[in-house]
């Protein structure tokens, strides 16, 4: 079976996490992704957080599957010529260098357009145009400036960053959508364009509901579904909501059997209005279905803490999986808090290719997260990440270089 993006060639100038997430996804959809790295060094993550000496780190391998690696010194005059040929033969250039780095290399938007007017240039930057556009940005900085940190954590504690890499991987996903959209538009215009995904914007997009709440707070002065209601106070800005649900159905994390020793013996429980009567039955509080203080969603809002405490008395008598099985029988939305160990060992995730075991010539077998997006006509086969410069000769030969020319470029340090 063919692949959705099999005609697309990508010049992958990305490093660390945000850019590589994007190009890995495009590679999984079938694009030929050629990763350009510096000889002798490569993407800095090859050696970061190493768990096996001399082997590419899991940080690198898990973000660079299905790609080819070519080494080029893009500041060497002869290296620049190779890069120019690659620009002429590719459809998309993806980069997440610090602001201005591509220009300093001599590859401005104008120069790239001169070389290949059909080229789509896609960039991740920390910030969009404005006062901070020249700043370098990493994941947690993006979470802080995009509204995630100020709205995560508990009201009586400091801002908290989340383990979900919404700044890096989240922005990589946004960029991938921008690239595919630009490729689609190129079909009618014949022209490339610049695609920018700023990490601050990507995080803010994922925190959209909090800007919703900011405006609700300004209008009404209170947010009745937040744990601060009815006993706490609200300030000028959306407060941290603990584990409250971001949607219209109240939810909270509750202890389950074994919580005293197992840090993940918890379940997320949603007091969804349509199944309120079933909830009352399951926990043995049938009278709440008719009690005017509990019978309607609005009446329940000031009592959410009591309600969750009562449900927790029930969940503490069950393991998280027992509670999940019982609650789902009654269509009551909930979810066990799964540890990474439990997720890694979950057979159904292996079956769908969401967790994949990959073999690597230096590190041996390891687990990775496969393509979370499943296309019925473009199935993903996850292949290992490339060794540094593994495909330099192959790609150079495709560009028409002879073995002697390749040897010369290697001798002068251009590749
Ligand atoms: N040959 C020669 N030089 C190369 C090269 C190659 N193949 N590849 C990269 N370089 C050079 C760049 O041209 C740049 O040189 P100058 O500073 O002289 O212009 C230099 O390597 C370093 O690039 P950088 O500034 O991007 O890297 P850094 O480690 O200093 O910063 C990061 C890293 C991530 C903070 C920065 O790239 C950034 O802000 N990127 C945009 C936002 C982003 O993606 N952040 C998330 C990263 S994932 O957590």
Tab-separated table of C-alpha atoms and ligand atoms in Angstrom:
chain	number	residue	atom	x	y	z
A	1	UNK	CA	0.000	0.000	0.000
A	2	UNK	CA	1.271	3.510	-0.817
A	3	UNK	CA	1.792	6.268	1.693
A	4	UNK	CA	-0.101	9.567	1.855
A	5	UNK	CA	3.007	11.790	1.539
A	6	UNK	CA	5.255	9.489	-0.512
A	7	UNK	CA	5.949	12.172	-3.165
A	8	UNK	CA	7.041	14.749	-0.598
A	9	UNK	CA	10.726	15.365	0.110
A	10	UNK	CA	11.612	17.176	3.291
A	11	UNK	CA	14.849	18.909	4.142
A	12	UNK	CA	14.863	18.454	7.880
A	13	UNK	CA	16.923	21.094	9.612
A	14	UNK	CA	15.365	20.421	12.990
A	15	UNK	CA	16.877	19.575	16.348
A	16	UNK	CA	15.907	18.846	19.961
A	17	UNK	CA	12.163	18.104	20.213
A	18	UNK	CA	9.666	20.478	18.611
A	19	UNK	CA	10.908	20.327	14.997
A	20	UNK	CA	11.821	16.612	15.063
A	21	UNK	CA	8.299	15.730	16.309
A	22	UNK	CA	6.887	17.449	13.243
A	23	UNK	CA	9.186	15.822	10.682
A	24	UNK	CA	8.852	12.385	12.301
A	25	UNK	CA	5.106	12.615	11.851
A	26	UNK	CA	5.512	13.578	8.193
A	27	UNK	CA	7.937	10.662	7.741
A	28	UNK	CA	5.337	8.326	9.231
A	29	UNK	CA	2.884	9.571	6.620
A	30	UNK	CA	5.424	8.565	3.962
A	31	UNK	CA	7.523	11.688	3.275
A	32	UNK	CA	11.241	11.228	2.507
A	33	UNK	CA	12.782	13.144	5.415
A	34	UNK	CA	16.464	14.018	5.079
A	35	UNK	CA	17.841	15.232	8.394
A	36	UNK	CA	20.813	17.587	8.052
A	37	UNK	CA	23.278	17.430	10.950
A	38	UNK	CA	26.724	18.707	11.741
A	39	UNK	CA	29.484	16.108	11.162
A	40	UNK	CA	30.943	14.728	14.371
A	41	UNK	CA	28.242	16.270	16.534
A	42	UNK	CA	24.752	15.940	15.131
A	43	UNK	CA	21.531	16.804	16.898
A	44	UNK	CA	22.481	17.632	20.490
A	45	UNK	CA	19.895	15.157	21.802
A	46	UNK	CA	21.916	12.218	20.407
A	47	UNK	CA	24.035	12.541	23.533
A	48	UNK	CA	21.560	14.044	26.012
A	49	UNK	CA	20.112	11.902	28.842
A	50	UNK	CA	22.077	8.909	27.569
A	51	UNK	CA	21.293	5.589	29.258
A	52	UNK	CA	23.770	3.486	27.235
A	53	UNK	CA	27.320	4.767	26.589
A	54	UNK	CA	27.989	5.541	22.906
A	55	UNK	CA	24.405	4.738	21.854
A	56	UNK	CA	22.094	7.455	20.558
A	57	UNK	CA	19.874	8.457	23.473
A	58	UNK	CA	16.212	7.503	23.699
A	59	UNK	CA	15.537	11.239	23.503
A	60	UNK	CA	16.956	11.202	19.963
A	61	UNK	CA	15.812	7.779	18.776
A	62	UNK	CA	12.214	8.343	19.881
A	63	UNK	CA	11.939	11.606	17.900
A	64	UNK	CA	13.727	10.693	14.691
A	65	UNK	CA	12.274	7.458	13.349
A	66	UNK	CA	11.873	6.849	9.613
A	67	UNK	CA	14.362	9.605	8.674
A	68	UNK	CA	17.653	9.632	6.751
A	69	UNK	CA	20.668	11.471	8.175
A	70	UNK	CA	23.185	13.457	6.126
A	71	UNK	CA	26.029	15.489	7.605
A	72	UNK	CA	26.782	18.880	6.080
A	73	UNK	CA	28.740	21.813	7.486
A	74	UNK	CA	26.358	24.468	6.277
A	75	UNK	CA	28.845	27.223	7.103
A	76	UNK	CA	31.516	25.716	4.828
A	77	UNK	CA	31.360	27.229	1.295
A	78	UNK	CA	31.282	23.798	-0.350
A	79	UNK	CA	28.775	22.544	2.225
A	80	UNK	CA	26.541	25.492	1.320
A	81	UNK	CA	26.582	24.368	-2.318
A	82	UNK	CA	25.369	20.906	-1.301
A	83	UNK	CA	22.638	22.490	0.766
A	84	UNK	CA	21.596	24.639	-2.188
A	85	UNK	CA	21.146	21.519	-4.287
A	86	UNK	CA	19.071	19.928	-1.559
A	87	UNK	CA	16.888	23.042	-1.392
A	88	UNK	CA	16.358	22.769	-5.127
A	89	UNK	CA	15.312	19.129	-4.900
A	90	UNK	CA	13.057	19.227	-1.821
A	91	UNK	CA	9.484	20.412	-1.266
A	92	UNK	CA	9.720	21.585	2.326
A	93	UNK	CA	12.480	22.921	4.578
A	94	UNK	CA	11.647	22.537	8.273
A	95	UNK	CA	13.774	24.299	10.887
A	96	UNK	CA	13.679	25.227	14.548
A	97	UNK	CA	16.931	27.095	14.956
A	98	UNK	CA	17.241	30.055	17.258
A	99	UNK	CA	15.836	33.211	15.603
A	100	UNK	CA	18.072	34.452	12.773
A	101	UNK	CA	20.298	31.342	12.556
A	102	UNK	CA	19.111	30.380	9.061
A	103	UNK	CA	19.662	33.948	7.828
A	104	UNK	CA	23.149	33.988	9.374
A	105	UNK	CA	23.889	30.801	7.422
A	106	UNK	CA	23.006	32.773	4.278
A	107	UNK	CA	19.673	31.077	3.672
A	108	UNK	CA	17.179	33.904	3.974
A	109	UNK	CA	13.592	33.428	2.810
A	110	UNK	CA	14.448	35.455	-0.316
A	111	UNK	CA	17.494	33.307	-1.130
A	112	UNK	CA	15.542	30.087	-0.635
A	113	UNK	CA	12.752	31.374	-2.892
A	114	UNK	CA	15.353	32.273	-5.515
A	115	UNK	CA	16.681	28.718	-5.407
A	116	UNK	CA	13.260	27.060	-5.347
A	117	UNK	CA	10.075	29.151	-5.556
A	118	UNK	CA	7.980	26.069	-4.736
A	119	UNK	CA	9.808	25.531	-1.443
A	120	UNK	CA	7.720	25.673	1.720
A	121	UNK	CA	9.815	26.941	4.646
A	122	UNK	CA	8.384	25.878	7.982
A	123	UNK	CA	9.700	27.214	11.282
A	124	UNK	CA	9.151	26.677	14.964
A	125	UNK	CA	10.105	29.707	17.018
A	126	UNK	CA	9.552	30.474	20.672
A	127	UNK	CA	7.539	33.634	20.011
A	128	UNK	CA	5.851	35.202	17.015
A	129	UNK	CA	6.747	38.748	15.861
A	130	UNK	CA	6.895	41.173	18.797
A	131	UNK	CA	9.031	42.080	21.787
A	132	UNK	CA	10.309	38.551	22.420
A	133	UNK	CA	10.829	37.345	18.852
A	134	UNK	CA	14.615	37.065	19.253
A	135	UNK	CA	14.482	34.874	22.363
A	136	UNK	CA	15.475	31.225	22.533
A	137	UNK	CA	12.751	29.072	24.045
A	138	UNK	CA	12.514	25.592	25.539
A	139	UNK	CA	9.477	23.545	26.541
A	140	UNK	CA	8.852	24.850	30.027
A	141	UNK	CA	9.397	28.457	29.003
A	142	UNK	CA	6.667	27.973	26.396
A	143	UNK	CA	4.349	26.491	29.009
A	144	UNK	CA	4.951	29.515	31.222
A	145	UNK	CA	4.401	32.166	28.547
A	146	UNK	CA	1.487	30.371	26.881
A	147	UNK	CA	-0.798	30.332	29.928
A	148	UNK	CA	-0.385	26.675	30.922
A	149	UNK	CA	1.746	27.136	34.054
A	150	UNK	CA	-0.337	29.923	35.621
A	151	UNK	CA	-3.452	27.762	35.313
A	152	UNK	CA	-1.913	24.409	36.359
A	153	UNK	CA	-1.468	23.224	39.943
A	154	UNK	CA	-3.381	23.941	43.122
A	155	UNK	CA	-4.608	27.306	44.319
A	156	UNK	CA	-2.400	27.308	47.403
A	157	UNK	CA	0.779	26.339	45.530
A	158	UNK	CA	3.097	27.802	42.878
A	159	UNK	CA	2.521	27.524	39.116
A	160	UNK	CA	3.272	24.022	37.806
A	161	UNK	CA	4.443	22.776	34.410
A	162	UNK	CA	2.878	19.657	32.972
A	163	UNK	CA	4.695	16.512	31.841
A	164	UNK	CA	2.848	16.628	28.514
A	165	UNK	CA	5.238	18.371	26.121
A	166	UNK	CA	2.675	20.809	24.837
A	167	UNK	CA	5.300	23.438	23.989
A	168	UNK	CA	7.587	21.200	21.960
A	169	UNK	CA	5.605	18.254	20.650
A	170	UNK	CA	2.401	20.323	20.681
A	171	UNK	CA	3.958	22.996	18.473
A	172	UNK	CA	5.487	20.315	16.232
A	173	UNK	CA	1.971	19.011	15.614
A	174	UNK	CA	0.702	22.494	14.807
A	175	UNK	CA	3.590	22.960	12.363
A	176	UNK	CA	2.892	19.628	10.642
A	177	UNK	CA	-0.669	20.715	9.957
A	178	UNK	CA	0.599	24.033	8.593
A	179	UNK	CA	2.993	22.226	6.241
A	180	UNK	CA	0.382	19.849	4.860
A	181	UNK	CA	-1.992	22.807	4.369
A	182	UNK	CA	0.711	24.777	2.525
A	183	UNK	CA	1.418	21.741	0.315
A	184	UNK	CA	-2.304	21.612	-0.477
A	185	UNK	CA	-2.424	25.314	-1.347
A	186	UNK	CA	0.677	24.929	-3.535
A	187	UNK	CA	-1.341	22.635	-5.797
A	188	UNK	CA	-3.316	25.661	-7.011
A	189	UNK	CA	-0.811	28.501	-6.585
A	190	UNK	CA	2.350	26.643	-7.618
A	191	UNK	CA	4.167	28.674	-4.954
A	192	UNK	CA	5.783	27.872	-1.657
A	193	UNK	CA	5.128	29.925	1.462
A	194	UNK	CA	6.488	30.460	4.939
A	195	UNK	CA	4.771	28.543	7.736
A	196	UNK	CA	5.383	29.732	11.297
A	197	UNK	CA	4.298	27.969	14.479
A	198	UNK	CA	5.333	29.903	17.582
A	199	UNK	CA	5.516	27.861	20.789
A	200	UNK	CA	3.727	30.537	22.819
A	201	UNK	CA	0.859	30.486	20.304
A	202	UNK	CA	0.720	26.681	20.249
A	203	UNK	CA	0.511	26.436	24.041
A	204	UNK	CA	-2.076	29.207	24.192
A	205	UNK	CA	-4.140	27.397	21.566
A	206	UNK	CA	-4.146	24.354	23.840
A	207	UNK	CA	-5.082	26.599	26.798
A	208	UNK	CA	-8.015	28.139	24.918
A	209	UNK	CA	-10.502	27.150	27.649
A	210	UNK	CA	-8.563	29.203	30.180
A	211	UNK	CA	-8.919	32.375	28.104
A	212	UNK	CA	-12.615	31.496	27.985
A	213	UNK	CA	-12.602	31.340	31.793
A	214	UNK	CA	-10.664	34.617	32.109
A	215	UNK	CA	-13.461	36.428	30.295
A	216	UNK	CA	-16.165	34.633	32.289
A	217	UNK	CA	-14.369	35.639	35.495
A	218	UNK	CA	-14.152	39.273	34.412
A	219	UNK	CA	-17.879	39.317	33.675
A	220	UNK	CA	-19.219	37.451	36.709
A	221	UNK	CA	-16.437	37.555	39.311
A	222	UNK	CA	-16.855	33.872	40.130
A	223	UNK	CA	-16.441	30.460	38.527
A	224	UNK	CA	-18.781	28.098	40.198
A	225	UNK	CA	-17.235	24.882	38.895
A	226	UNK	CA	-13.771	25.793	40.286
A	227	UNK	CA	-12.720	24.364	43.675
A	228	UNK	CA	-12.427	27.949	45.031
A	229	UNK	CA	-16.243	28.120	44.975
A	230	UNK	CA	-18.073	28.661	47.302
A	231	UNK	CA	-15.621	29.111	50.196
A	232	UNK	CA	-12.562	30.703	48.543
A	233	UNK	CA	-12.055	33.999	46.774
A	234	UNK	CA	-11.254	34.860	43.176
A	235	UNK	CA	-8.701	37.444	42.080
A	236	UNK	CA	-8.296	39.206	38.742
A	237	UNK	CA	-6.836	36.291	36.796
A	238	UNK	CA	-8.015	32.738	36.210
A	239	UNK	CA	-6.742	30.762	39.187
A	240	UNK	CA	-5.211	27.272	39.249
A	241	UNK	CA	-8.040	24.764	39.282
A	242	UNK	CA	-6.354	21.688	40.775
A	243	UNK	CA	-7.931	18.664	39.145
A	244	UNK	CA	-11.217	20.336	38.258
A	245	UNK	CA	-12.515	19.534	34.819
A	246	UNK	CA	-11.982	22.181	32.146
A	247	UNK	CA	-15.375	21.442	30.602
A	248	UNK	CA	-18.967	21.836	31.680
A	249	UNK	CA	-19.111	18.520	33.554
A	250	UNK	CA	-17.480	18.636	36.999
A	251	UNK	CA	-14.713	16.129	37.692
A	252	UNK	CA	-11.978	15.362	40.221
A	253	UNK	CA	-9.272	12.784	40.982
A	254	UNK	CA	-10.326	10.326	43.688
A	255	UNK	CA	-8.442	7.776	45.766
A	256	UNK	CA	-8.913	4.090	45.057
A	257	UNK	CA	-8.043	0.961	47.009
A	258	UNK	CA	-4.294	0.850	47.656
A	259	UNK	CA	-3.694	4.620	47.431
A	260	UNK	CA	-1.688	4.526	50.683
A	261	UNK	CA	1.179	2.676	48.979
A	262	UNK	CA	0.563	3.055	45.224
A	263	UNK	CA	1.041	6.663	44.022
A	264	UNK	CA	-1.189	5.959	41.026
A	265	UNK	CA	-4.130	4.239	42.751
A	266	UNK	CA	-6.511	7.001	41.722
A	267	UNK	CA	-9.303	7.506	39.222
A	268	UNK	CA	-10.615	10.562	37.422
A	269	UNK	CA	-14.331	10.737	38.052
A	270	UNK	CA	-16.804	12.904	36.154
A	271	UNK	CA	-20.156	13.758	37.709
A	272	UNK	CA	-21.828	13.947	34.305
A	273	UNK	CA	-25.331	15.376	34.529
A	274	UNK	CA	-27.145	12.868	32.267
A	275	UNK	CA	-26.023	9.937	34.480
A	276	UNK	CA	-26.531	11.647	37.852
A	277	UNK	CA	-29.218	9.138	38.949
A	278	UNK	CA	-26.894	6.219	38.124
A	279	UNK	CA	-24.065	7.838	40.109
A	280	UNK	CA	-26.352	8.192	43.119
A	281	UNK	CA	-27.361	4.532	42.804
A	282	UNK	CA	-23.802	3.234	42.484
A	283	UNK	CA	-22.591	5.088	45.595
A	284	UNK	CA	-25.765	4.372	47.551
A	285	UNK	CA	-27.068	7.952	47.824
A	286	UNK	CA	-30.368	7.488	45.946
A	287	UNK	CA	-31.941	10.366	47.912
A	288	UNK	CA	-29.685	12.831	46.080
A	289	UNK	CA	-31.649	12.298	42.866
A	290	UNK	CA	-34.624	14.176	44.363
A	291	UNK	CA	-32.968	16.334	47.048
A	292	UNK	CA	-33.271	19.950	45.731
A	293	UNK	CA	-29.681	20.633	46.919
A	294	UNK	CA	-28.346	17.895	44.641
A	295	UNK	CA	-30.947	17.144	41.962
A	296	UNK	CA	-29.784	19.661	39.297
A	297	UNK	CA	-26.301	20.536	37.969
A	298	UNK	CA	-26.638	24.153	39.178
A	299	UNK	CA	-27.728	23.066	42.667
A	300	UNK	CA	-24.771	20.689	42.907
A	301	UNK	CA	-22.078	23.298	42.174
A	302	UNK	CA	-21.698	24.576	45.766
A	303	UNK	CA	-21.597	20.949	46.988
A	304	UNK	CA	-19.026	19.491	44.600
A	305	UNK	CA	-16.470	18.884	47.370
A	306	UNK	CA	-19.016	16.899	49.426
A	307	UNK	CA	-20.151	14.985	46.372
A	308	UNK	CA	-16.615	13.976	45.408
A	309	UNK	CA	-15.841	13.052	49.026
A	310	UNK	CA	-18.850	10.757	49.047
A	311	UNK	CA	-17.931	9.166	45.697
A	312	UNK	CA	-14.377	8.726	47.006
A	313	UNK	CA	-15.680	6.787	50.004
A	314	UNK	CA	-16.987	4.344	47.373
A	315	UNK	CA	-13.923	4.366	45.043
A	316	UNK	CA	-11.625	3.669	48.023
A	317	UNK	CA	-13.302	0.272	48.354
A	318	UNK	CA	-12.351	-0.659	44.764
A	319	UNK	CA	-9.153	-0.807	42.760
A	320	UNK	CA	-9.018	1.794	39.979
A	321	UNK	CA	-9.713	-0.946	37.414
A	322	UNK	CA	-12.664	-2.355	39.398
A	323	UNK	CA	-14.108	1.143	39.745
A	324	UNK	CA	-13.591	1.755	36.002
A	325	UNK	CA	-15.402	-1.492	35.105
A	326	UNK	CA	-18.382	-0.780	37.372
A	327	UNK	CA	-18.756	2.891	36.410
A	328	UNK	CA	-18.508	2.160	32.694
A	329	UNK	CA	-21.315	-0.380	32.993
A	330	UNK	CA	-23.505	2.619	33.851
A	331	UNK	CA	-21.942	4.945	31.248
A	332	UNK	CA	-20.403	7.084	33.968
A	333	UNK	CA	-17.291	8.759	32.473
A	334	UNK	CA	-14.074	8.035	34.370
A	335	UNK	CA	-10.443	7.065	33.791
A	336	UNK	CA	-7.843	5.298	35.914
A	337	UNK	CA	-4.577	7.159	36.534
A	338	UNK	CA	-2.227	4.955	34.503
A	339	UNK	CA	1.473	4.922	35.274
A	340	UNK	CA	4.005	4.906	32.414
A	341	UNK	CA	4.811	1.325	33.426
A	342	UNK	CA	1.177	0.297	32.995
A	343	UNK	CA	0.942	2.113	29.657
A	344	UNK	CA	4.162	0.517	28.380
A	345	UNK	CA	2.834	-2.928	29.238
A	346	UNK	CA	-0.716	-2.425	27.916
A	347	UNK	CA	-1.324	-5.083	25.209
A	348	UNK	CA	-4.028	-3.124	23.358
A	349	UNK	CA	-1.629	-0.204	22.771
A	350	UNK	CA	0.951	-2.611	21.334
A	351	UNK	CA	-1.722	-4.088	19.069
A	352	UNK	CA	-2.685	-0.729	17.539
A	353	UNK	CA	0.906	0.389	17.018
A	354	UNK	CA	0.600	3.210	19.551
A	355	UNK	CA	3.418	1.593	21.542
A	356	UNK	CA	6.015	-0.034	19.287
A	357	UNK	CA	9.144	-2.045	19.978
A	358	UNK	CA	12.003	-0.980	17.707
A	359	UNK	CA	15.393	-2.627	17.178
A	360	UNK	CA	18.463	-0.384	16.983
A	361	UNK	CA	21.918	-1.608	15.887
A	362	UNK	CA	23.718	0.030	18.827
A	363	UNK	CA	21.180	0.192	21.653
A	364	UNK	CA	19.164	-2.961	20.851
A	365	UNK	CA	15.416	-3.123	21.460
A	366	UNK	CA	13.511	-0.205	22.967
A	367	UNK	CA	9.945	1.027	23.179
A	368	UNK	CA	8.635	4.085	21.430
A	369	UNK	CA	5.342	5.839	20.892
A	370	UNK	CA	4.202	5.095	17.345
A	371	UNK	CA	2.031	7.284	15.145
A	372	UNK	CA	-0.953	8.447	17.195
A	373	UNK	CA	-2.820	9.308	13.974
A	374	UNK	CA	-4.047	6.255	12.062
A	375	UNK	CA	-4.855	6.564	8.343
A	376	UNK	CA	-6.669	3.556	6.857
A	377	UNK	CA	-4.968	3.918	3.442
A	378	UNK	CA	-1.556	5.005	4.726
A	379	UNK	CA	-0.490	2.672	7.522
A	380	UNK	CA	2.617	3.586	9.512
A	381	UNK	CA	5.602	1.276	9.807
A	382	UNK	CA	7.976	2.628	12.421
A	383	UNK	CA	11.644	2.162	11.456
A	384	UNK	CA	14.639	3.052	13.614
A	385	UNK	CA	16.281	6.455	13.728
A	386	UNK	CA	19.363	6.920	11.529
A	387	UNK	CA	22.928	6.864	12.823
A	388	UNK	CA	24.755	10.167	12.409
A	389	UNK	CA	25.469	10.634	8.688
A	390	UNK	CA	24.290	7.128	7.858
A	391	UNK	CA	22.796	8.266	4.558
A	392	UNK	CA	25.296	10.951	3.525
A	393	UNK	CA	26.763	8.925	0.633
A	394	UNK	CA	23.338	7.691	-0.469
A	395	UNK	CA	21.798	11.183	-0.580
A	396	UNK	CA	24.904	12.711	-2.214
A	397	UNK	CA	24.791	10.001	-4.915
A	398	UNK	CA	21.114	10.799	-5.515
A	399	UNK	CA	22.145	14.439	-6.040
A	400	UNK	CA	24.593	13.219	-8.712
A	401	UNK	CA	27.891	13.402	-6.790
A	402	UNK	CA	30.530	10.807	-7.702
A	403	UNK	CA	32.455	8.793	-5.096
A	404	UNK	CA	35.549	10.993	-5.736
A	405	UNK	CA	33.586	14.208	-5.228
A	406	UNK	CA	32.085	12.844	-2.000
A	407	UNK	CA	35.571	11.867	-0.770
A	408	UNK	CA	36.837	15.382	-1.569
A	409	UNK	CA	33.992	17.063	0.329
A	410	UNK	CA	34.688	14.820	3.278
A	411	UNK	CA	38.404	15.672	3.205
A	412	UNK	CA	37.753	19.424	3.223
A	413	UNK	CA	35.189	19.037	6.071
A	414	UNK	CA	32.154	20.171	4.071
A	415	UNK	CA	30.183	16.983	4.799
B	1	LIG	N1	26.437	23.144	10.088
B	1	LIG	C1	26.944	24.295	10.601
B	1	LIG	N2	26.341	25.010	11.549
B	1	LIG	C2	25.153	24.536	12.025
B	1	LIG	C3	24.571	23.351	11.531
B	1	LIG	C4	25.273	22.647	10.513
B	1	LIG	N3	24.804	21.515	9.982
B	1	LIG	N4	23.423	23.140	12.190
B	1	LIG	C5	23.286	24.155	13.071
B	1	LIG	N5	24.318	24.998	12.971
B	1	LIG	C6	24.556	26.231	13.738
B	1	LIG	C7	23.495	27.278	13.529
B	1	LIG	O1	23.681	27.931	12.314
B	1	LIG	C8	23.738	28.174	14.736
B	1	LIG	O2	24.839	29.002	14.483
B	1	LIG	P1	24.840	30.593	14.786
B	1	LIG	O3	24.421	30.748	16.223
B	1	LIG	O4	26.264	30.979	14.544
B	1	LIG	O5	23.908	31.248	13.866
B	1	LIG	C9	24.221	27.166	15.811
B	1	LIG	O6	24.463	25.955	15.116
B	1	LIG	C10	23.296	26.877	16.959
B	1	LIG	O7	21.933	26.844	16.577
B	1	LIG	P2	20.811	27.247	17.646
B	1	LIG	O8	21.071	28.643	18.096
B	1	LIG	O9	19.481	26.983	17.073
B	1	LIG	O10	21.066	26.209	18.828
B	1	LIG	P3	21.149	26.462	20.413
B	1	LIG	O11	21.552	25.152	20.970
B	1	LIG	O12	21.961	27.622	20.798
B	1	LIG	O13	19.629	26.783	20.814
B	1	LIG	C11	17.261	26.307	20.959
B	1	LIG	C12	18.680	25.750	20.916
B	1	LIG	C13	16.279	25.150	20.928
B	1	LIG	C14	17.053	27.115	22.257
B	1	LIG	C15	17.042	27.245	19.757
B	1	LIG	O14	17.357	26.530	18.598
B	1	LIG	C16	15.618	27.792	19.645
B	1	LIG	O15	15.207	28.690	20.366
B	1	LIG	N6	14.861	27.288	18.664
B	1	LIG	C17	13.526	27.749	18.374
B	1	LIG	C18	12.536	27.325	19.390
B	1	LIG	C19	12.528	25.841	19.591
B	1	LIG	O16	12.359	25.053	18.695
B	1	LIG	N7	12.636	25.463	20.870
B	1	LIG	C20	12.363	24.115	21.282
B	1	LIG	C21	13.467	23.234	21.175
B	1	LIG	S1	12.945	21.684	21.792
B	1	LIG	O17	12.964	21.896	23.454
